[in-house]
PDB file of C-alpha atoms in Angstrom:
ATOM      1  CA  MET A 219      80.343  46.045 -76.958  1.00 49.00           C
ATOM      2  CA  VAL A 220      80.680  49.474 -75.332  1.00 44.00           C
ATOM      3  CA  ASP A 221      82.984  50.656 -78.127  1.00 48.00           C
ATOM      4  CA  THR A 222      80.435  49.489 -80.707  1.00 51.00           C
ATOM      5  CA  MET A 223      77.654  51.386 -78.941  1.00 46.00           C
ATOM      6  CA  ARG A 224      79.799  54.515 -78.818  1.00 51.00           C
ATOM      7  CA  ARG A 225      80.561  54.249 -82.539  1.00 53.00           C
ATOM      8  CA  HIS A 226      76.849  53.892 -83.298  1.00 54.00           C
ATOM      9  CA  ALA A 227      76.034  56.885 -81.087  1.00 60.00           C
ATOM     10  CA  GLY A 228      78.758  58.975 -82.742  1.00 71.00           C
ATOM     11  CA  THR A 229      77.499  58.056 -86.205  1.00 74.00           C
ATOM     12  CA  GLY A 230      73.919  58.827 -85.182  1.00 71.00           C
ATOM     13  CA  VAL A 231      74.732  62.228 -83.712  1.00 75.00           C
ATOM     14  CA  ALA A 232      76.823  63.184 -86.750  1.00 80.00           C
ATOM     15  CA  ALA A 233      74.073  62.091 -89.150  1.00 81.00           C
ATOM     16  CA  LEU A 234      71.359  63.966 -87.260  1.00 78.00           C
ATOM     17  CA  VAL A 235      73.370  67.173 -86.899  1.00 82.00           C
ATOM     18  CA  LEU A 236      74.052  67.098 -90.647  1.00 88.00           C
ATOM     19  CA  SER A 237      70.352  66.355 -91.252  1.00 85.00           C
ATOM     20  CA  SER A 238      69.307  69.320 -89.105  1.00 82.00           C
ATOM     21  CA  ALA A 239      71.780  71.544 -90.930  1.00 87.00           C
ATOM     22  CA  ALA A 240      70.366  70.368 -94.273  1.00 89.00           C
ATOM     23  CA  PHE A 241      66.770  70.950 -93.165  1.00 84.00           C
ATOM     24  CA  GLY A 242      67.773  74.357 -91.818  1.00 85.00           C
ATOM     25  CA  THR A 243      68.712  75.549 -95.312  1.00 89.00           C
ATOM     26  CA  SER A 244      65.178  75.106 -96.675  1.00 87.00           C
ATOM     27  CA  GLY A 245      63.690  78.344 -95.338  1.00 84.00           C
ATOM     28  CA  PRO A 246      66.482  80.709 -96.436  1.00 88.00           C
ATOM     29  CA  PHE A 247      66.771  79.305 -99.983  1.00 90.00           C
ATOM     30  CA  ALA A 248      62.991  79.132-100.357  1.00 89.00           C
ATOM     31  CA  LYS A 249      62.694  82.741 -99.237  1.00 88.00           C
ATOM     32  CA  ALA A 250      65.375  83.772-101.745  1.00 89.00           C
ATOM     33  CA  LEU A 251      63.210  82.286-104.509  1.00 93.00           C
ATOM     34  CA  ILE A 252      60.034  83.850-103.094  1.00 91.00           C
ATOM     35  CA  GLU A 253      61.667  87.282-102.985  1.00 89.00           C
ATOM     36  CA  ALA A 254      62.605  86.762-106.651  1.00 91.00           C
ATOM     37  CA  GLY A 255      58.916  86.395-107.515  1.00 92.00           C
ATOM     38  CA  TRP A 256      58.358  82.659-107.131  1.00 93.00           C
ATOM     39  CA  SER A 257      55.133  81.679-105.373  1.00 92.00           C
ATOM     40  CA  PRO A 258      55.526  79.645-102.142  1.00 91.00           C
ATOM     41  CA  GLY A 259      53.259  76.979-103.642  1.00 91.00           C
ATOM     42  CA  ALA A 260      55.512  76.524-106.662  1.00 92.00           C
ATOM     43  CA  VAL A 261      58.650  76.361-104.510  1.00 93.00           C
ATOM     44  CA  VAL A 262      57.270  73.742-102.137  1.00 91.00           C
ATOM     45  CA  LEU A 263      55.802  71.671-104.999  1.00 93.00           C
ATOM     46  CA  LEU A 264      59.130  71.586-106.831  1.00 93.00           C
ATOM     47  CA  ARG A 265      60.961  70.685-103.624  1.00 92.00           C
ATOM     48  CA  ILE A 266      58.576  67.855-102.734  1.00 91.00           C
ATOM     49  CA  ALA A 267      58.215  66.507-106.272  1.00 92.00           C
ATOM     50  CA  GLY A 268      61.956  66.659-106.860  1.00 92.00           C
ATOM     51  CA  ALA A 269      62.757  64.785-103.644  1.00 90.00           C
ATOM     52  CA  ALA A 270      60.070  62.195-104.423  1.00 91.00           C
ATOM     53  CA  ALA A 271      61.534  61.717-107.900  1.00 91.00           C
ATOM     54  CA  LEU A 272      64.937  61.013-106.325  1.00 89.00           C
ATOM     55  CA  LEU A 273      63.721  58.599-103.634  1.00 87.00           C
ATOM     56  CA  LEU A 274      60.730  56.831-105.180  1.00 88.00           C
ATOM     57  CA  PRO A 275      62.529  54.877-107.972  1.00 89.00           C
ATOM     58  CA  TRP A 276      64.941  53.359-105.439  1.00 85.00           C
ATOM     59  CA  VAL A 277      62.038  52.524-103.103  1.00 83.00           C
ATOM     60  CA  LEU A 278      60.013  50.868-105.861  1.00 84.00           C
ATOM     61  CA  TRP A 279      63.021  48.834-106.964  1.00 86.00           C
ATOM     62  CA  SER A 280      63.925  47.737-103.426  1.00 81.00           C
ATOM     63  CA  GLN A 281      60.277  46.897-102.660  1.00 79.00           C
ATOM     64  CA  ARG A 282      59.455  45.321-106.020  1.00 78.00           C
ATOM     65  CA  HIS A 283      58.662  41.985-104.343  1.00 78.00           C
ATOM     66  CA  ALA A 284      56.456  43.608-101.688  1.00 75.00           C
ATOM     67  CA  LEU A 285      54.258  45.942-103.737  1.00 78.00           C
ATOM     68  CA  ARG A 286      51.170  44.581-102.017  1.00 80.00           C
ATOM     69  CA  ALA A 287      52.461  46.003 -98.718  1.00 75.00           C
ATOM     70  CA  LEU A 288      52.963  49.402-100.347  1.00 78.00           C
ATOM     71  CA  VAL A 289      49.360  49.444-101.549  1.00 81.00           C
ATOM     72  CA  ARG A 290      48.097  48.359 -98.124  1.00 82.00           C
ATOM     73  CA  GLU A 291      49.894  51.237 -96.392  1.00 78.00           C
ATOM     74  CA  LEU A 292      48.936  53.909 -98.931  1.00 82.00           C
ATOM     75  CA  PRO A 293      46.087  55.424 -96.824  1.00 86.00           C
ATOM     76  CA  LEU A 294      48.427  56.094 -93.897  1.00 84.00           C
ATOM     77  CA  ALA A 295      51.171  57.394 -96.186  1.00 83.00           C
ATOM     78  CA  THR A 296      48.649  59.638 -97.968  1.00 87.00           C
ATOM     79  CA  GLY A 297      47.495  61.124 -94.668  1.00 87.00           C
ATOM     80  CA  TYR A 298      51.112  61.684 -93.746  1.00 85.00           C
ATOM     81  CA  GLY A 299      51.754  63.338 -97.102  1.00 86.00           C
ATOM     82  CA  CYS A 300      48.783  65.686 -96.717  1.00 89.00           C
ATOM     83  CA  LEU A 301      49.684  66.828 -93.205  1.00 88.00           C
ATOM     84  CA  ALA A 302      53.376  66.278 -92.535  1.00 82.00           C
ATOM     85  CA  VAL A 303      54.524  67.090 -96.071  1.00 85.00           C
ATOM     86  CA  ALA A 304      52.029  69.347 -97.850  1.00 89.00           C
ATOM     87  CA  ALA A 305      50.547  71.309 -94.927  1.00 91.00           C
ATOM     88  CA  ALA A 306      53.793  71.596 -92.967  1.00 88.00           C
ATOM     89  CA  GLN A 307      55.984  72.696 -95.864  1.00 87.00           C
ATOM     90  CA  LEU A 308      53.415  74.912 -97.581  1.00 91.00           C
ATOM     91  CA  GLY A 309      52.557  76.585 -94.267  1.00 92.00           C
ATOM     92  CA  TYR A 310      56.233  77.128 -93.478  1.00 90.00           C
ATOM     93  CA  PHE A 311      57.110  78.530 -96.899  1.00 90.00           C
ATOM     94  CA  GLN A 312      54.062  80.800 -96.843  1.00 91.00           C
ATOM     95  CA  ALA A 313      55.113  81.969 -93.374  1.00 91.00           C
ATOM     96  CA  VAL A 314      58.696  82.801 -94.402  1.00 88.00           C
ATOM     97  CA  GLU A 315      57.239  85.025 -97.131  1.00 87.00           C
ATOM     98  CA  ARG A 316      55.956  87.332 -94.351  1.00 88.00           C
ATOM     99  CA  LEU A 317      58.114  86.526 -91.308  1.00 85.00           C
ATOM    100  CA  THR A 318      61.794  85.958 -90.668  1.00 81.00           C
ATOM    101  CA  VAL A 319      62.943  82.381 -91.164  1.00 82.00           C
ATOM    102  CA  GLY A 320      63.733  81.887 -87.482  1.00 76.00           C
ATOM    103  CA  VAL A 321      60.354  83.167 -86.280  1.00 80.00           C
ATOM    104  CA  ALA A 322      58.448  81.039 -88.815  1.00 84.00           C
ATOM    105  CA  LEU A 323      60.326  77.910 -87.782  1.00 81.00           C
ATOM    106  CA  LEU A 324      59.816  78.564 -84.072  1.00 79.00           C
ATOM    107  CA  ILE A 325      56.057  78.894 -84.606  1.00 85.00           C
ATOM    108  CA  GLU A 326      56.081  75.630 -86.576  1.00 85.00           C
ATOM    109  CA  TYR A 327      57.830  73.822 -83.732  1.00 78.00           C
ATOM    110  CA  LEU A 328      54.884  74.632 -81.477  1.00 80.00           C
ATOM    111  CA  GLY A 329      53.332  71.636 -83.241  1.00 79.00           C
ATOM    112  CA  ILE A 330      55.111  69.474 -80.650  1.00 72.00           C
ATOM    113  CA  VAL A 331      53.097  71.208 -77.923  1.00 75.00           C
ATOM    114  CA  LEU A 332      49.945  70.839 -80.037  1.00 79.00           C
ATOM    115  CA  VAL A 333      50.437  67.061 -80.119  1.00 73.00           C
ATOM    116  CA  VAL A 334      50.467  66.930 -76.324  1.00 73.00           C
ATOM    117  CA  LEU A 335      47.292  69.013 -76.063  1.00 76.00           C
ATOM    118  CA  VAL A 336      45.467  66.904 -78.666  1.00 74.00           C
ATOM    119  CA  MET A 337      46.445  63.630 -77.018  1.00 70.00           C
ATOM    120  CA  TRP A 338      45.428  65.027 -73.615  1.00 75.00           C
ATOM    121  CA  ALA A 339      41.987  65.881 -74.997  1.00 76.00           C
ATOM    122  CA  LEU A 340      41.582  62.483 -76.670  1.00 73.00           C
ATOM    123  CA  THR A 341      42.845  60.277 -73.848  1.00 72.00           C
ATOM    124  CA  ARG A 342      41.751  62.403 -70.846  1.00 74.00           C
ATOM    125  CA  ARG A 343      45.120  61.557 -69.380  1.00 75.00           C
ATOM    126  CA  ARG A 344      46.789  64.478 -67.646  1.00 74.00           C
ATOM    127  CA  PRO A 345      50.373  65.074 -68.844  1.00 73.00           C
ATOM    128  CA  HIS A 346      53.351  65.070 -66.503  1.00 75.00           C
ATOM    129  CA  ARG A 347      53.919  68.314 -64.587  1.00 80.00           C
ATOM    130  CA  LEU A 348      57.090  68.942 -66.595  1.00 81.00           C
ATOM    131  CA  THR A 349      54.954  68.834 -69.731  1.00 76.00           C
ATOM    132  CA  GLY A 350      52.684  71.533 -68.297  1.00 78.00           C
ATOM    133  CA  VAL A 351      55.690  73.701 -67.451  1.00 83.00           C
ATOM    134  CA  GLY A 352      57.015  73.205 -70.979  1.00 78.00           C
ATOM    135  CA  ILE A 353      53.715  74.269 -72.536  1.00 76.00           C
ATOM    136  CA  LEU A 354      53.670  77.457 -70.441  1.00 81.00           C
ATOM    137  CA  LEU A 355      57.266  78.213 -71.439  1.00 81.00           C
ATOM    138  CA  ALA A 356      56.451  77.657 -75.115  1.00 75.00           C
ATOM    139  CA  VAL A 357      53.458  80.029 -74.958  1.00 75.00           C
ATOM    140  CA  LEU A 358      55.543  82.650 -73.133  1.00 81.00           C
ATOM    141  CA  GLY A 359      58.305  82.306 -75.710  1.00 78.00           C
ATOM    142  CA  LEU A 360      55.812  82.710 -78.553  1.00 72.00           C
ATOM    143  CA  ALA A 361      54.541  85.919 -76.943  1.00 73.00           C
ATOM    144  CA  LEU A 362      58.116  87.246 -76.851  1.00 74.00           C
ATOM    145  CA  VAL A 363      58.808  86.164 -80.446  1.00 70.00           C
ATOM    146  CA  LEU A 364      55.658  87.906 -81.684  1.00 66.00           C
ATOM    147  CA  ASP A 365      56.340  90.943 -79.432  1.00 61.00           C
ATOM    148  CA  ILE A 366      52.754  91.250 -78.207  1.00 51.00           C
ATOM    149  CA  THR A 367      53.738  94.271 -76.114  1.00 48.00           C
ATOM    150  CA  GLY A 368      52.922  96.312 -79.194  1.00 51.00           C
ATOM    151  CA  GLN A 369      56.353  97.686 -80.076  1.00 52.00           C
ATOM    152  CA  THR A 370      56.085  95.924 -83.431  1.00 57.00           C
ATOM    153  CA  THR A 371      53.053  94.422 -85.125  1.00 63.00           C
ATOM    154  CA  PRO A 372      53.559  90.843 -86.331  1.00 69.00           C
ATOM    155  CA  ASP A 373      52.174  89.860 -89.691  1.00 81.00           C
ATOM    156  CA  LEU A 374      49.081  87.958 -88.580  1.00 84.00           C
ATOM    157  CA  VAL A 375      48.745  86.195 -91.941  1.00 90.00           C
ATOM    158  CA  GLY A 376      52.308  84.942 -91.577  1.00 90.00           C
ATOM    159  CA  VAL A 377      51.556  83.801 -88.012  1.00 89.00           C
ATOM    160  CA  ALA A 378      48.451  81.954 -89.263  1.00 92.00           C
ATOM    161  CA  TRP A 379      50.495  80.157 -91.908  1.00 93.00           C
ATOM    162  CA  GLY A 380      53.067  79.298 -89.237  1.00 91.00           C
ATOM    163  CA  LEU A 381      50.283  77.679 -87.212  1.00 91.00           C
ATOM    164  CA  VAL A 382      49.248  75.701 -90.316  1.00 93.00           C
ATOM    165  CA  ALA A 383      52.832  74.451 -90.437  1.00 91.00           C
ATOM    166  CA  ALA A 384      52.618  73.608 -86.720  1.00 89.00           C
ATOM    167  CA  THR A 385      49.478  71.571 -87.400  1.00 89.00           C
ATOM    168  CA  GLY A 386      51.320  69.720 -90.159  1.00 86.00           C
ATOM    169  CA  LEU A 387      54.235  69.045 -87.816  1.00 80.00           C
ATOM    170  CA  ALA A 388      51.779  67.703 -85.232  1.00 79.00           C
ATOM    171  CA  GLY A 389      50.410  65.392 -87.930  1.00 79.00           C
ATOM    172  CA  HIS A 390      53.961  64.214 -88.572  1.00 73.00           C
ATOM    173  CA  TYR A 391      54.459  63.194 -84.947  1.00 68.00           C
ATOM    174  CA  VAL A 392      51.067  61.493 -84.637  1.00 72.00           C
ATOM    175  CA  LEU A 393      51.026  59.650 -87.974  1.00 74.00           C
ATOM    176  CA  ALA A 394      54.691  58.685 -88.068  1.00 63.00           C
ATOM    177  CA  ALA A 395      54.236  57.016 -84.670  1.00 58.00           C
ATOM    178  CA  ARG A 396      51.631  54.613 -86.108  1.00 68.00           C
ATOM    179  CA  GLU A 397      52.688  51.040 -86.662  1.00 68.00           C
ATOM    180  CA  THR A 398      53.562  50.222 -90.255  1.00 71.00           C
ATOM    181  CA  THR A 399      55.391  47.494 -92.121  1.00 75.00           C
ATOM    182  CA  LEU A 400      57.192  50.063 -94.282  1.00 76.00           C
ATOM    183  CA  SER A 401      60.757  51.143 -93.669  1.00 76.00           C
ATOM    184  CA  PRO A 402      61.193  54.832 -92.715  1.00 73.00           C
ATOM    185  CA  ILE A 403      62.681  55.730 -96.110  1.00 80.00           C
ATOM    186  CA  THR A 404      59.863  53.972 -97.962  1.00 84.00           C
ATOM    187  CA  PHE A 405      57.260  55.682 -95.802  1.00 81.00           C
ATOM    188  CA  VAL A 406      58.865  59.105 -96.387  1.00 81.00           C
ATOM    189  CA  ALA A 407      59.071  58.526-100.147  1.00 87.00           C
ATOM    190  CA  LEU A 408      55.383  57.596-100.348  1.00 87.00           C
ATOM    191  CA  GLY A 409      54.484  60.587 -98.169  1.00 87.00           C
ATOM    192  CA  LEU A 410      56.474  62.953-100.386  1.00 89.00           C
ATOM    193  CA  THR A 411      54.756  61.532-103.461  1.00 91.00           C
ATOM    194  CA  ALA A 412      51.285  61.865-101.927  1.00 90.00           C
ATOM    195  CA  GLY A 413      52.005  65.408-100.744  1.00 90.00           C
ATOM    196  CA  GLY A 414      53.286  66.363-104.175  1.00 91.00           C
ATOM    197  CA  VAL A 415      50.146  65.006-105.843  1.00 92.00           C
ATOM    198  CA  VAL A 416      47.906  66.948-103.431  1.00 90.00           C
ATOM    199  CA  LEU A 417      49.800  70.206-104.032  1.00 91.00           C
ATOM    200  CA  ALA A 418      49.774  69.663-107.799  1.00 92.00           C
ATOM    201  CA  LEU A 419      45.983  69.223-107.726  1.00 92.00           C
ATOM    202  CA  LEU A 420      45.556  72.351-105.592  1.00 89.00           C
ATOM    203  CA  GLY A 421      47.729  74.278-108.021  1.00 90.00           C
ATOM    204  CA  ALA A 422      45.948  72.935-111.104  1.00 90.00           C
ATOM    205  CA  THR A 423      42.556  73.970-109.709  1.00 90.00           C
ATOM    206  CA  GLY A 424      43.790  77.442-108.795  1.00 86.00           C
ATOM    207  CA  VAL A 425      43.381  77.001-105.036  1.00 87.00           C
ATOM    208  CA  ILE A 426      47.092  77.701-104.481  1.00 88.00           C
ATOM    209  CA  PRO A 427      48.885  80.170-106.782  1.00 88.00           C
ATOM    210  CA  MET A 428      51.648  78.530-108.779  1.00 91.00           C
ATOM    211  CA  HIS A 429      53.991  80.774-110.713  1.00 90.00           C
ATOM    212  CA  VAL A 430      57.714  81.031-111.340  1.00 91.00           C
ATOM    213  CA  GLY A 431      59.721  84.175-110.825  1.00 90.00           C
ATOM    214  CA  GLY A 432      63.078  85.541-111.837  1.00 89.00           C
ATOM    215  CA  SER A 433      65.910  83.409-113.178  1.00 89.00           C
ATOM    216  CA  GLN A 434      68.330  84.897-110.639  1.00 91.00           C
ATOM    217  CA  VAL A 435      68.067  84.958-106.836  1.00 89.00           C
ATOM    218  CA  ALA A 436      69.988  86.931-104.220  1.00 86.00           C
ATOM    219  CA  VAL A 437      72.226  84.757-102.036  1.00 82.00           C
ATOM    220  CA  GLY A 438      74.482  86.557 -99.599  1.00 76.00           C
ATOM    221  CA  SER A 439      76.077  89.537-101.325  1.00 75.00           C
ATOM    222  CA  GLY A 440      75.745  88.057-104.819  1.00 79.00           C
ATOM    223  CA  ARG A 441      73.243  86.445-107.169  1.00 87.00           C
ATOM    224  CA  VAL A 442      72.980  82.868-108.422  1.00 88.00           C
ATOM    225  CA  PRO A 443      70.702  81.148-110.967  1.00 92.00           C
ATOM    226  CA  ALA A 444      67.322  80.159-109.562  1.00 92.00           C
ATOM    227  CA  TRP A 445      67.921  76.530-110.521  1.00 93.00           C
ATOM    228  CA  VAL A 446      70.846  76.414-108.063  1.00 92.00           C
ATOM    229  CA  ALA A 447      68.501  77.304-105.203  1.00 92.00           C
ATOM    230  CA  LEU A 448      65.984  74.719-106.438  1.00 93.00           C
ATOM    231  CA  VAL A 449      68.616  71.984-106.629  1.00 93.00           C
ATOM    232  CA  GLU A 450      69.696  72.848-103.086  1.00 93.00           C
ATOM    233  CA  LEU A 451      66.108  72.558-101.855  1.00 93.00           C
ATOM    234  CA  VAL A 452      65.512  69.218-103.606  1.00 92.00           C
ATOM    235  CA  VAL A 453      68.831  67.450-103.024  1.00 91.00           C
ATOM    236  CA  VAL A 454      70.164  68.924 -99.770  1.00 91.00           C
ATOM    237  CA  ALA A 455      67.134  70.277 -97.894  1.00 88.00           C
ATOM    238  CA  ALA A 456      64.842  67.363 -98.756  1.00 85.00           C
ATOM    239  CA  ALA A 457      66.338  64.093-100.027  1.00 83.00           C
ATOM    240  CA  VAL A 458      69.669  64.187 -98.168  1.00 85.00           C
ATOM    241  CA  ALA A 459      68.083  65.675 -95.046  1.00 82.00           C
ATOM    242  CA  TYR A 460      65.454  62.935 -94.795  1.00 75.00           C
ATOM    243  CA  VAL A 461      67.887  60.089 -95.460  1.00 76.00           C
ATOM    244  CA  LEU A 462      70.394  61.348 -92.871  1.00 81.00           C
ATOM    245  CA  GLY A 463      67.564  61.825 -90.407  1.00 74.00           C
ATOM    246  CA  VAL A 464      66.473  58.218 -90.805  1.00 69.00           C
ATOM    247  CA  LEU A 465      70.074  56.978 -90.496  1.00 73.00           C
ATOM    248  CA  GLY A 466      70.627  58.978 -87.315  1.00 72.00           C
ATOM    249  CA  ALA A 467      67.344  57.853 -85.784  1.00 64.00           C
ATOM    250  CA  ARG A 468      68.219  54.199 -86.297  1.00 62.00           C
ATOM    251  CA  HIS A 469      71.492  54.656 -84.406  1.00 68.00           C
ATOM    252  CA  LEU A 470      70.175  56.820 -81.561  1.00 64.00           C
ATOM    253  CA  GLY A 471      66.517  55.950 -81.138  1.00 57.00           C
ATOM    254  CA  SER A 472      63.639  58.369 -81.392  1.00 51.00           C
ATOM    255  CA  THR A 473      63.947  60.170 -78.042  1.00 48.00           C
ATOM    256  CA  LEU A 474      67.589  61.214 -78.277  1.00 54.00           C
ATOM    257  CA  ALA A 475      67.213  61.853 -82.019  1.00 58.00           C
ATOM    258  CA  SER A 476      64.374  64.291 -81.407  1.00 58.00           C
ATOM    259  CA  PHE A 477      66.519  66.328 -79.009  1.00 60.00           C
ATOM    260  CA  VAL A 478      69.382  66.537 -81.510  1.00 66.00           C
ATOM    261  CA  GLY A 479      66.854  67.507 -84.206  1.00 66.00           C
ATOM    262  CA  LEU A 480      66.093  70.748 -82.356  1.00 68.00           C
ATOM    263  CA  THR A 481      69.417  72.086 -83.655  1.00 73.00           C
ATOM    264  CA  GLU A 482      67.554  72.764 -86.920  1.00 76.00           C
ATOM    265  CA  VAL A 483      66.353  76.080 -85.476  1.00 74.00           C
ATOM    266  CA  MET A 484      69.935  77.183 -84.802  1.00 76.00           C
ATOM    267  CA  PHE A 485      71.062  76.192 -88.297  1.00 81.00           C
ATOM    268  CA  ALA A 486      68.050  77.900 -89.926  1.00 80.00           C
ATOM    269  CA  VAL A 487      68.783  81.195 -88.154  1.00 77.00           C
ATOM    270  CA  LEU A 488      72.483  80.962 -89.073  1.00 81.00           C
ATOM    271  CA  VAL A 489      71.813  80.184 -92.759  1.00 82.00           C
ATOM    272  CA  ALA A 490      69.170  82.934 -92.935  1.00 81.00           C
ATOM    273  CA  TRP A 491      71.762  85.389 -91.636  1.00 79.00           C
ATOM    274  CA  LEU A 492      74.366  84.260 -94.201  1.00 81.00           C
ATOM    275  CA  VAL A 493      72.009  83.923 -97.198  1.00 80.00           C
ATOM    276  CA  LEU A 494      69.473  86.681 -96.546  1.00 79.00           C
ATOM    277  CA  GLY A 495      71.213  88.951 -94.035  1.00 78.00           C
ATOM    278  CA  GLU A 496      68.224  88.235 -91.791  1.00 74.00           C
ATOM    279  CA  LEU A 497      68.525  87.999 -88.015  1.00 69.00           C
ATOM    280  CA  PRO A 498      65.761  88.104 -85.371  1.00 69.00           C
ATOM    281  CA  GLY A 499      65.811  90.986 -82.910  1.00 72.00           C
ATOM    282  CA  PRO A 500      67.097  90.594 -79.325  1.00 76.00           C
ATOM    283  CA  LEU A 501      63.605  90.059 -77.878  1.00 75.00           C
ATOM    284  CA  GLN A 502      62.810  87.460 -80.546  1.00 71.00           C
ATOM    285  CA  LEU A 503      66.080  85.646 -79.854  1.00 75.00           C
ATOM    286  CA  VAL A 504      65.200  85.498 -76.152  1.00 81.00           C
ATOM    287  CA  GLY A 505      61.711  84.278 -77.044  1.00 77.00           C
ATOM    288  CA  GLY A 506      63.205  81.630 -79.301  1.00 74.00           C
ATOM    289  CA  LEU A 507      65.381  80.330 -76.478  1.00 81.00           C
ATOM    290  CA  VAL A 508      62.327  80.218 -74.189  1.00 82.00           C
ATOM    291  CA  ILE A 509      60.352  78.269 -76.831  1.00 75.00           C
ATOM    292  CA  LEU A 510      63.199  75.782 -77.234  1.00 75.00           C
ATOM    293  CA  ALA A 511      63.414  75.434 -73.451  1.00 82.00           C
ATOM    294  CA  GLY A 512      59.678  74.770 -73.398  1.00 78.00           C
ATOM    295  CA  ILE A 513      59.903  72.132 -76.126  1.00 71.00           C
ATOM    296  CA  VAL A 514      62.779  70.365 -74.346  1.00 76.00           C
ATOM    297  CA  THR A 515      60.797  70.433 -71.079  1.00 80.00           C
ATOM    298  CA  VAL A 516      57.768  68.953 -72.856  1.00 73.00           C
ATOM    299  CA  ARG A 517      60.015  66.181 -74.179  1.00 69.00           C
ATOM    300  CA  LEU A 518      61.342  65.477 -70.693  1.00 76.00           C
ATOM    301  CA  GLY A 519      57.823  65.408 -69.289  1.00 75.00           C
ATOM    302  CA  GLU A 520      56.621  62.931 -71.913  1.00 67.00           C
ATOM    303  CA  ARG A 521      59.667  60.759 -71.329  1.00 70.00           C
ATOM    304  CA  ALA A 522      59.032  60.727 -67.581  1.00 73.00           C
ATOM    305  CA  ASP A 523      55.354  59.982 -68.214  1.00 69.00           C
ATOM    306  CA  ALA A 524      56.275  57.018 -70.394  1.00 65.00           C
ATOM    307  CA  ARG A 525      58.632  55.632 -67.742  1.00 70.00           C
ATOM    308  CA  ARG A 526      56.025  55.786 -65.003  1.00 65.00           C
ATOM    309  CA  SER A 527      53.354  54.173 -67.156  1.00 63.00           C
ATOM    310  CA  ALA A 528      52.839  50.655 -65.837  1.00 48.00           C
ATOM    311  CA  THR A 529      50.491  49.404 -68.552  1.00 46.00           C
ATOM    312  CA  GLY A 530      50.282  49.854 -72.315  1.00 50.00           C
ATOM    313  CA  SER A 531      52.674  51.619 -74.618  1.00 47.00           C
ATOM    314  CA  PRO A 532      52.218  55.390 -74.814  1.00 46.00           C
ATOM    315  CA  VAL A 533      52.260  57.135 -78.134  1.00 45.00           C
ATOM    316  CA  ASP A 534      55.819  57.992 -79.039  1.00 45.00           C
ATOM    317  CA  PHE A 535      55.902  61.744 -79.486  1.00 43.00           C
ATOM    318  CA  ASP A 536      59.612  61.700 -80.156  1.00 44.00           C
ATOM    319  CA  VAL A 537      59.552  60.743 -83.812  1.00 42.00           C
ATOM    320  CA  PRO A 538      62.615  62.402 -85.367  1.00 42.00           C
ATOM    321  CA  SER A 539      63.252  64.115 -88.662  1.00 46.00           C
ATOM    322  CA  PRO A 540      61.896  67.685 -88.898  1.00 47.00           C
ATOM    323  CA  VAL A 541      59.673  68.490 -91.950  1.00 50.00           C
ATOM    324  CA  ALA A 542      60.479  72.032 -92.738  1.00 55.00           C
TER     325      ALA A 542
END
């Protein structure tokens, strides 16, 4: 029994680390396309639509005898697609156009703190003291990342887009925690489809610029065809990343999975350095570590709060699978 549990844990950790590594490639390869003249809206639409095209046929086939359940859950999946898919990914890709990949992702991860603040306001239930400490650490880390001392001026438009991504990530944690009869993969596939439809409509009406750029993109010290970067975003950074994330979560559970998922930031910074030659400055690296420490402390506070709760089931903030 113990050996079986260990094998499941090992499989879960391996799957989630690979998922985080896959998600971490999205920012660098998207930025390579953006620097080649592609609009962020076009990049995120192609990524979402491509991943949906890979996952949705399998979902429809596997759920062909339960289509009524799919229709019943469409409102929730559509809300998830608008926030967790469209807003989170569009905000993140718009942010990496103006900020380094690491900084944009760190701002997005403040969405975890935003969830706690929103739920505090709605429930009037004071969070655990560890949660409060984590929020203060996250705010301090953000100040260091943005270098508010004035030595450098952050791109405020990029910061605003990063906060849009954080709002989308908060939507992911809130909506994905809702009860549903759909399997995680089915729910993700419907969310990707809904998000893709929303972005396509915004592009068709001219709200979000949609245009393609050069046929070659700079990767490392060389250049590769743009379609290679697009395939990487669709297959690796979206479809494979989501599937591995779901697999890992089923083996580890949401709380432990969410901690392992924080390794995405490390992978994103590493890939951005290799692909774009982009590395945050020393102060930003320190700020990033402080933000991560704050997020981990928030997690610990919510976990302690859940343990001490004698009645009811608290909202599970620890839904895994990042959305960048």
